[in-house]
Coordinates of C-alpha atoms and ligand atoms in Angstrom, one line a residue:
M1386 CA -10.6 6.7 1.9
N1387 CA -12.9 4.2 3.6
T1388 CA -16.3 4.6 1.9
E1389 CA -18.0 4.8 5.3
Q1390 CA -15.8 7.6 6.5
T1391 CA -17.2 11.1 6.7
P1392 CA -15.3 13.9 4.8
Y1393 CA -14.8 15.7 8.1
P1394 CA -12.9 16.0 10.4
A1395 CA -10.1 16.1 8.0
L1396 CA -6.4 16.3 8.5
L1397 CA -4.6 18.1 5.7
I1398 CA -1.1 16.9 5.3
N1399 CA 1.3 19.1 3.3
N1400 CA 4.2 16.8 2.3
E1401 CA 5.9 19.6 0.4
A1402 CA 6.2 21.6 3.5
L1403 CA 7.3 18.6 5.5
L1404 CA 10.1 17.8 2.9
A1405 CA 11.2 21.4 3.0
N1406 CA 11.5 21.3 6.8
I1407 CA 13.4 18.0 6.9
K1408 CA 15.9 19.3 4.3
Q1409 CA 16.4 22.6 6.1
V1410 CA 17.0 21.0 9.5
K1411 CA 19.2 18.3 8.0
D1412 CA 21.3 20.7 5.9
L1413 CA 21.8 23.1 8.8
C1414 CA 22.9 20.2 11.1
Q1415 CA 25.1 18.8 8.4
K1416 CA 27.0 22.0 8.2
K1417 CA 27.9 21.6 11.9
G1418 CA 28.9 18.0 11.5
I1419 CA 25.6 16.6 12.9
S1420 CA 23.6 13.8 11.3
I1421 CA 20.0 13.3 12.1
T1422 CA 17.5 10.5 12.7
G1423 CA 14.1 11.7 11.4
I1424 CA 11.6 10.7 14.1
I1425 CA 8.2 9.6 12.7
K1426 CA 6.3 8.7 15.9
G1427 CA 4.6 12.1 16.1
F1428 CA 2.4 11.3 13.2
N1429 CA 2.2 7.5 13.9
G1430 CA 4.5 6.5 11.1
D1431 CA 2.0 7.5 8.4
L1432 CA 3.7 6.2 5.3
E1433 CA 3.2 9.2 3.0
E1434 CA 5.1 11.4 5.5
V1435 CA 7.8 8.7 6.1
K1436 CA 8.6 8.7 2.4
Q1437 CA 9.6 12.4 2.7
Y1438 CA 12.3 11.4 5.2
E1439 CA 13.6 8.8 2.8
L1440 CA 13.6 11.4 0.0
A1441 CA 15.4 14.0 2.1
G1442 CA 18.1 11.4 3.0
C1443 CA 18.1 11.4 6.7
A1444 CA 20.9 9.2 8.2
Q1445 CA 18.2 7.1 9.9
I1446 CA 14.5 7.0 10.3
G1447 CA 13.4 6.4 13.9
S1448 CA 10.4 5.7 16.0
S1449 CA 9.5 4.7 19.5
R1450 CA 7.1 2.0 18.1
I1451 CA 8.5 -1.0 16.3
A1452 CA 5.2 -1.2 14.4
H1453 CA 6.0 2.0 12.6
I1454 CA 9.3 0.6 11.5
I1455 CA 7.8 -2.7 10.4
D1456 CA 5.2 -0.8 8.3
A1457 CA 7.7 1.5 6.7
K1458 CA 10.0 -1.4 5.8
K1459 CA 7.1 -3.5 4.5
A1460 CA 6.2 -0.5 2.3
G1461 CA 9.7 -0.7 0.8
I1462 CA 11.0 2.5 2.4
A1463 CA 14.8 2.2 2.2
G1464 CA 17.4 3.3 4.8
E1465 CA 18.5 2.6 8.3
F1466 CA 15.9 2.3 11.0
M1467 CA 16.3 3.1 14.7
L1468 CA 14.1 2.1 17.6
I1469 CA 14.2 5.1 20.0
R1470 CA 12.2 3.7 22.9
I1471 CA 14.5 1.4 24.8
P1472 CA 13.2 -2.1 23.7
M1473 CA 10.9 -4.3 25.6
L1474 CA 12.4 -7.7 26.2
S1475 CA 9.4 -9.2 24.5
E1476 CA 10.0 -7.2 21.3
V1477 CA 13.7 -8.1 20.8
D1478 CA 12.9 -10.7 18.2
L1479 CA 11.0 -8.1 16.1
L1480 CA 13.7 -5.5 16.9
V1481 CA 16.5 -7.6 15.5
E1482 CA 14.4 -8.7 12.5
W1483 CA 13.3 -5.2 11.5
A1484 CA 15.5 -2.4 13.0
D1485 CA 19.1 -1.8 12.3
M1486 CA 19.8 -0.1 15.7
S1487 CA 18.2 1.0 18.9
L1488 CA 18.7 3.1 22.0
N1489 CA 19.4 1.0 25.1
S1490 CA 20.0 1.2 28.8
E1491 CA 19.6 -2.4 30.2
P1492 CA 22.3 -5.0 29.9
T1493 CA 19.7 -7.8 30.1
V1494 CA 18.1 -6.5 27.0
I1495 CA 21.4 -6.1 25.2
T1496 CA 22.3 -9.6 26.0
K1497 CA 19.0 -10.8 24.6
I1498 CA 19.7 -8.7 21.5
Q1499 CA 23.1 -10.5 21.1
E1500 CA 21.5 -14.0 21.5
T1501 CA 18.7 -13.1 19.0
C1502 CA 21.2 -11.7 16.5
V1503 CA 23.1 -15.0 16.7
A1504 CA 19.9 -17.0 16.2
Q1505 CA 18.8 -14.8 13.3
N1506 CA 22.4 -14.5 11.9
K1507 CA 22.2 -10.7 12.0
R1508 CA 24.0 -7.7 13.5
H1509 CA 22.4 -4.9 15.5
G1510 CA 23.7 -1.5 16.5
V1511 CA 23.3 -0.1 20.0
V1512 CA 23.4 3.4 21.3
L1513 CA 23.8 3.5 25.1
M1514 CA 21.7 6.1 26.8
A1515 CA 23.0 8.3 29.6
D1516 CA 20.4 9.9 31.9
L1517 CA 21.8 13.4 32.5
G1518 CA 19.0 14.5 34.9
D1519 CA 15.7 14.3 32.9
L1520 CA 15.0 11.0 34.7
R1521 CA 13.4 9.0 32.0
E1522 CA 15.6 6.3 30.3
G1523 CA 19.4 6.0 30.5
F1524 CA 22.2 4.8 32.8
W1525 CA 22.3 7.1 35.9
N1526 CA 25.8 6.0 36.8
P1527 CA 28.2 6.8 34.0
E1528 CA 30.6 4.1 35.2
E1529 CA 28.0 1.5 34.5
L1530 CA 27.4 2.9 31.1
I1531 CA 31.1 2.8 30.3
Q1532 CA 31.4 -0.8 31.6
E1533 CA 28.5 -1.8 29.4
A1534 CA 30.1 -0.2 26.4
I1535 CA 33.3 -2.2 27.0
R1536 CA 31.3 -5.4 27.4
I1537 CA 29.6 -4.8 24.1
E1538 CA 32.8 -4.0 22.4
T1539 CA 34.8 -6.9 23.8
E1540 CA 32.3 -9.7 24.5
L1541 CA 29.3 -9.4 22.2
S1542 CA 30.0 -10.7 18.7
N1543 CA 26.9 -9.5 16.9
V1544 CA 26.1 -6.2 18.7
D1545 CA 27.9 -3.1 17.4
L1546 CA 28.5 -0.3 19.9
L1547 CA 27.5 2.6 17.7
G1548 CA 27.8 5.2 20.4
I1549 CA 26.0 7.0 23.3
G1550 CA 23.2 9.4 23.6
T1551 CA 20.9 11.3 26.0
N1552 CA 17.4 12.6 26.1
L1553 CA 16.5 15.8 27.9
G1554 CA 13.4 18.0 28.0
C1555 CA 10.9 15.2 28.3
Y1556 CA 9.8 13.9 31.7
G1557 CA 12.0 16.2 33.8
S1558 CA 11.7 19.3 31.6
I1559 CA 15.5 19.6 31.8
K1560 CA 16.9 22.1 29.4
P1561 CA 19.6 20.8 27.1
T1562 CA 22.5 23.2 27.8
K1563 CA 26.0 23.4 26.5
E1564 CA 27.1 22.0 29.9
K1565 CA 24.9 18.9 29.6
M1566 CA 26.2 18.3 26.1
E1567 CA 29.8 18.6 27.3
E1568 CA 28.9 16.0 30.1
L1569 CA 27.9 13.6 27.3
C1570 CA 31.0 14.3 25.3
A1571 CA 33.2 13.6 28.3
I1572 CA 31.6 10.2 28.7
A1573 CA 32.1 9.6 25.0
K1574 CA 35.7 10.6 25.3
E1575 CA 36.3 8.2 28.2
I1576 CA 34.8 5.3 26.3
E1577 CA 36.8 6.1 23.2
D1578 CA 40.0 6.2 25.2
K1579 CA 39.1 2.8 26.7
I1580 CA 38.1 1.0 23.4
G1581 CA 40.8 2.7 21.3
H1582 CA 38.6 4.2 18.6
K1583 CA 36.0 6.9 17.9
L1584 CA 32.3 6.4 18.5
E1585 CA 30.2 6.8 15.4
I1586 CA 27.3 8.4 17.3
V1587 CA 27.2 10.9 20.1
S1588 CA 23.5 11.7 20.1
G1589 CA 22.7 15.0 21.9
G1590 CA 19.0 14.5 22.1
A1591 CA 15.8 15.5 20.4
S1592 CA 14.2 18.7 19.1
T1593 CA 14.9 20.4 22.4
S1594 CA 18.6 20.2 21.6
Y1595 CA 18.2 21.7 18.2
P1596 CA 18.3 25.3 19.6
L1597 CA 21.9 24.7 20.6
V1598 CA 22.6 24.1 16.9
L1599 CA 20.8 27.2 15.8
S1600 CA 22.5 29.4 18.4
G1601 CA 25.9 28.0 17.6
D1602 CA 26.5 26.6 21.2
M1603 CA 26.5 22.9 20.4
P1604 CA 29.8 21.4 21.4
S1605 CA 31.7 19.9 18.4
G1606 CA 31.7 16.5 20.1
I1607 CA 28.0 16.1 19.5
N1608 CA 27.5 14.6 16.0
H1609 CA 23.9 13.3 16.0
L1610 CA 20.4 14.4 16.9
R1611 CA 17.0 12.7 16.8
I1612 CA 14.5 15.2 15.5
G1613 CA 10.7 14.9 15.4
E1614 CA 8.8 18.0 16.5
S1615 CA 11.1 20.7 15.1
I1616 CA 10.5 19.3 11.6
T1617 CA 6.8 18.4 11.9
I1618 CA 5.4 21.3 14.0
A1619 CA 8.3 23.8 14.1
Y1620 CA 6.5 25.8 16.7
D1621 CA 8.7 26.1 19.8
L1622 CA 11.8 27.6 18.2
K1623 CA 10.5 31.1 17.6
E1624 CA 7.9 31.2 20.4
I1625 CA 9.7 29.5 23.3
W1626 CA 13.4 30.0 22.4
Q1627 CA 13.2 33.2 20.4
L1628 CA 15.5 31.8 17.8
D1629 CA 15.5 32.4 14.1
D1630 CA 14.4 29.0 12.8
G1631 CA 15.1 30.0 9.2
D1632 CA 11.3 30.1 8.4
L1633 CA 10.5 26.5 9.0
R1634 CA 7.0 25.9 7.7
R1635 CA 4.1 25.6 10.2
D1636 CA 1.6 24.2 7.7
V1637 CA 2.6 20.6 7.6
F1638 CA -0.6 19.5 9.5
T1639 CA -3.9 21.4 9.5
L1640 CA -7.2 20.2 11.0
Q1641 CA -10.5 20.9 9.3
A1642 CA -13.7 20.5 11.4
E1643 CA -17.3 21.0 10.4
V1644 CA -19.7 23.3 12.2
I1645 CA -22.8 21.5 13.5
E1646 CA -24.4 24.2 15.6
V1647 CA -24.3 28.0 15.8
K1648 CA -26.2 29.8 18.6
D1649 CA -26.0 32.7 21.0
K1650 CA -25.7 31.2 24.5
P1651 CA -24.7 32.1 28.0
T1652 CA -21.0 31.7 28.8
H1653 CA -21.7 30.4 32.3
P1654 CA -23.5 27.0 32.5
V1655 CA -27.0 27.3 33.8
G1656 CA -28.0 25.2 36.8
E1657 CA -26.0 23.5 39.6
V1658 CA -22.4 23.1 38.4
F1659 CA -21.2 19.7 39.3
V1660 CA -18.6 17.7 37.3
D1661 CA -17.9 17.7 33.5
C1662 CA -18.0 14.6 31.3
F1663 CA -14.5 13.6 32.4
G1664 CA -15.1 14.0 36.1
A1665 CA -13.2 17.3 36.3
K1666 CA -14.5 20.4 38.0
P1667 CA -13.6 23.3 35.7
T1668 CA -14.4 26.9 36.4
Y1669 CA -16.4 29.0 34.0
E1670 CA -16.1 32.7 33.4
D1671 CA -19.4 34.6 33.0
R1672 CA -19.0 36.8 29.9
G1673 CA -22.7 37.2 29.2
I1674 CA -24.4 35.9 26.0
R1675 CA -22.0 35.1 23.2
K1676 CA -22.1 33.5 19.8
R1677 CA -20.8 29.9 20.0
A1678 CA -20.2 27.2 17.4
V1679 CA -20.1 23.5 18.0
L1680 CA -17.8 21.4 15.8
A1681 CA -18.0 17.7 15.0
V1682 CA -14.6 16.8 16.4
G1683 CA -13.7 15.9 19.9
R1684 CA -11.1 14.7 22.4
L1685 CA -11.3 11.2 20.9
D1686 CA -9.8 12.8 17.8
H1687 CA -7.6 15.6 19.0
G1688 CA -6.9 14.8 22.6
G1689 CA -8.2 18.2 24.0
D1690 CA -9.1 21.6 22.6
D1691 CA -6.0 23.2 24.3
K1692 CA -4.0 21.4 21.6
L1693 CA -5.7 23.3 18.8
I1694 CA -4.7 26.7 17.5
P1695 CA -7.6 28.5 15.6
L1696 CA -6.5 29.8 12.2
E1697 CA -9.7 31.8 11.7
E1698 CA -9.7 35.4 12.8
G1699 CA -11.5 35.9 16.1
V1700 CA -12.2 32.2 17.0
V1701 CA -11.4 31.3 20.6
M1702 CA -11.3 27.7 22.0
V1703 CA -14.0 27.2 24.7
G1704 CA -13.9 23.5 25.5
S1705 CA -14.4 20.0 24.3
S1706 CA -15.9 16.6 25.2
S1707 CA -15.3 13.2 23.5
D1708 CA -17.0 14.1 20.2
H1709 CA -17.7 17.9 20.3
T1710 CA -15.6 21.0 20.4
I1711 CA -17.0 24.4 21.4
V1712 CA -15.6 27.6 20.1
D1713 CA -16.4 31.3 20.7
I1714 CA -17.1 33.1 17.4
E1715 CA -18.6 36.3 18.8
D1716 CA -15.6 38.4 17.7
C1717 CA -15.4 36.9 14.2
N1718 CA -16.1 39.1 11.2
R1719 CA -17.2 36.1 9.2
Q1720 CA -20.8 34.9 9.7
W1721 CA -20.3 31.2 10.6
K1722 CA -23.1 28.9 9.7
V1723 CA -23.9 25.2 10.0
G1724 CA -21.9 23.2 7.4
D1725 CA -19.0 25.6 7.3
V1726 CA -15.5 24.2 7.8
M1727 CA -13.1 25.7 10.4
E1728 CA -9.3 25.3 10.3
F1729 CA -6.8 24.8 13.1
A1730 CA -3.1 24.7 13.3
L1731 CA -1.9 21.9 15.6
T1732 CA 0.4 21.2 18.4
Y1733 CA 2.6 18.0 18.6
A1734 CA 0.1 16.2 20.8
A1735 CA -2.9 17.0 18.5
V1736 CA -1.1 15.6 15.5
M1737 CA -0.2 12.5 17.5
Y1738 CA -3.9 11.9 18.4
L1739 CA -5.4 13.0 15.0
T1740 CA -3.1 10.7 13.0
N1741 CA -4.1 7.8 15.2
S1742 CA -7.9 8.4 14.9
K1743 CA -9.7 6.2 12.4
Y1744 CA -12.5 8.9 12.3
V1745 CA -10.2 11.5 10.9
H1746 CA -10.0 11.7 7.1
K1747 CA -6.3 12.2 5.9
L1748 CA -5.9 14.4 2.9
Y1749 CA -2.5 14.8 1.3
I1750 CA -2.1 18.1 -0.4
Ligands
PLP2206 C1 10.4 11.3 20.9 C2 11.8 11.1 21.0 C3 12.7 11.9 20.2 C4 12.2 12.9 19.3 O1 11.5 13.9 20.0 P1 11.1 15.3 19.3 O2 10.8 16.2 20.5 O3 9.8 15.0 18.6 O4 12.2 15.8 18.5 C5 14.0 11.6 20.3 N1 14.5 10.7 21.1 C6 13.8 10.0 21.9 C7 14.4 9.0 22.8 C8 12.4 10.1 21.9 O5 11.6 9.4 22.7

């Protein structure tokens, strides 16, 4: 810990819970013939957590940021590393130097990877992305994807065509369904017929595709997933999908914040309501005078109070500014006072922000 860092806000990181979740997801996938890339971007590649993925023996460790991969490799973490954001042309040098494989959708970049591999005397694995409707990365036209696969296979000496993949449930909120997975398998089949051998990777997506594994609906042609959130947060499966997640642990990350004010105050602002500190015009419900606490943590740290889930009985999120978070504590049995520490469970976005804040004290338990 930096000596000038305050003890709070603190992010409690439970690596035992993390390891248990990685093993559980990995083992269940393995039973269905699916290997996984453990995705570390959700906690900014923090090394203590990345080590758990190495321990659990994921097929690969992946991130959208090459910096996370470089840090992990410099720290001596062993294994295969995958860049999962399609690479910038300007990072291809680093990509070839540090990562074993990457997701790709642009022939120009793949050509640059080939040239860089030759220059660095290396090989690099490529997974071609198909856009099946979510409208972020990937070939829109399957024919173009197939042509690119053949080009890699026949013309590029140092680039290995590892397989194909897709990403759903991100920008376009498209649900990964059995049908979408079968679409991907059909493209894989066509490529395999043309190149005369099996593809090593048919990657059916991210955590949003994991429910298909749990429900038993994942087509057998899908043999790979890239899992971040289901392992680190494990929230959606029960709540959104109503699936038995086998009791994945929810306590991998916990936020602790210190109470800096406790007062009874009106719930409706007093005076002429104009704009808040971020230029928005929120509405306020008048619930009379209620007990409120102010916490020394803010949007700069957690990204927004809607991303926190109070663990204390009766606490309700009210709002936040850059450096303050306000909670309603009127219905708490506990008598909160200044200096007390309040705990919150976290969403994916909150963990992403908190692990990236230099003001948040990381505590490994
Ligand atoms: C972020 C990301 C993942 C992992 O997503 P989770 O929802 O955290 O499982 C997988 N693939 C790609 C391309 C991503 O960008």
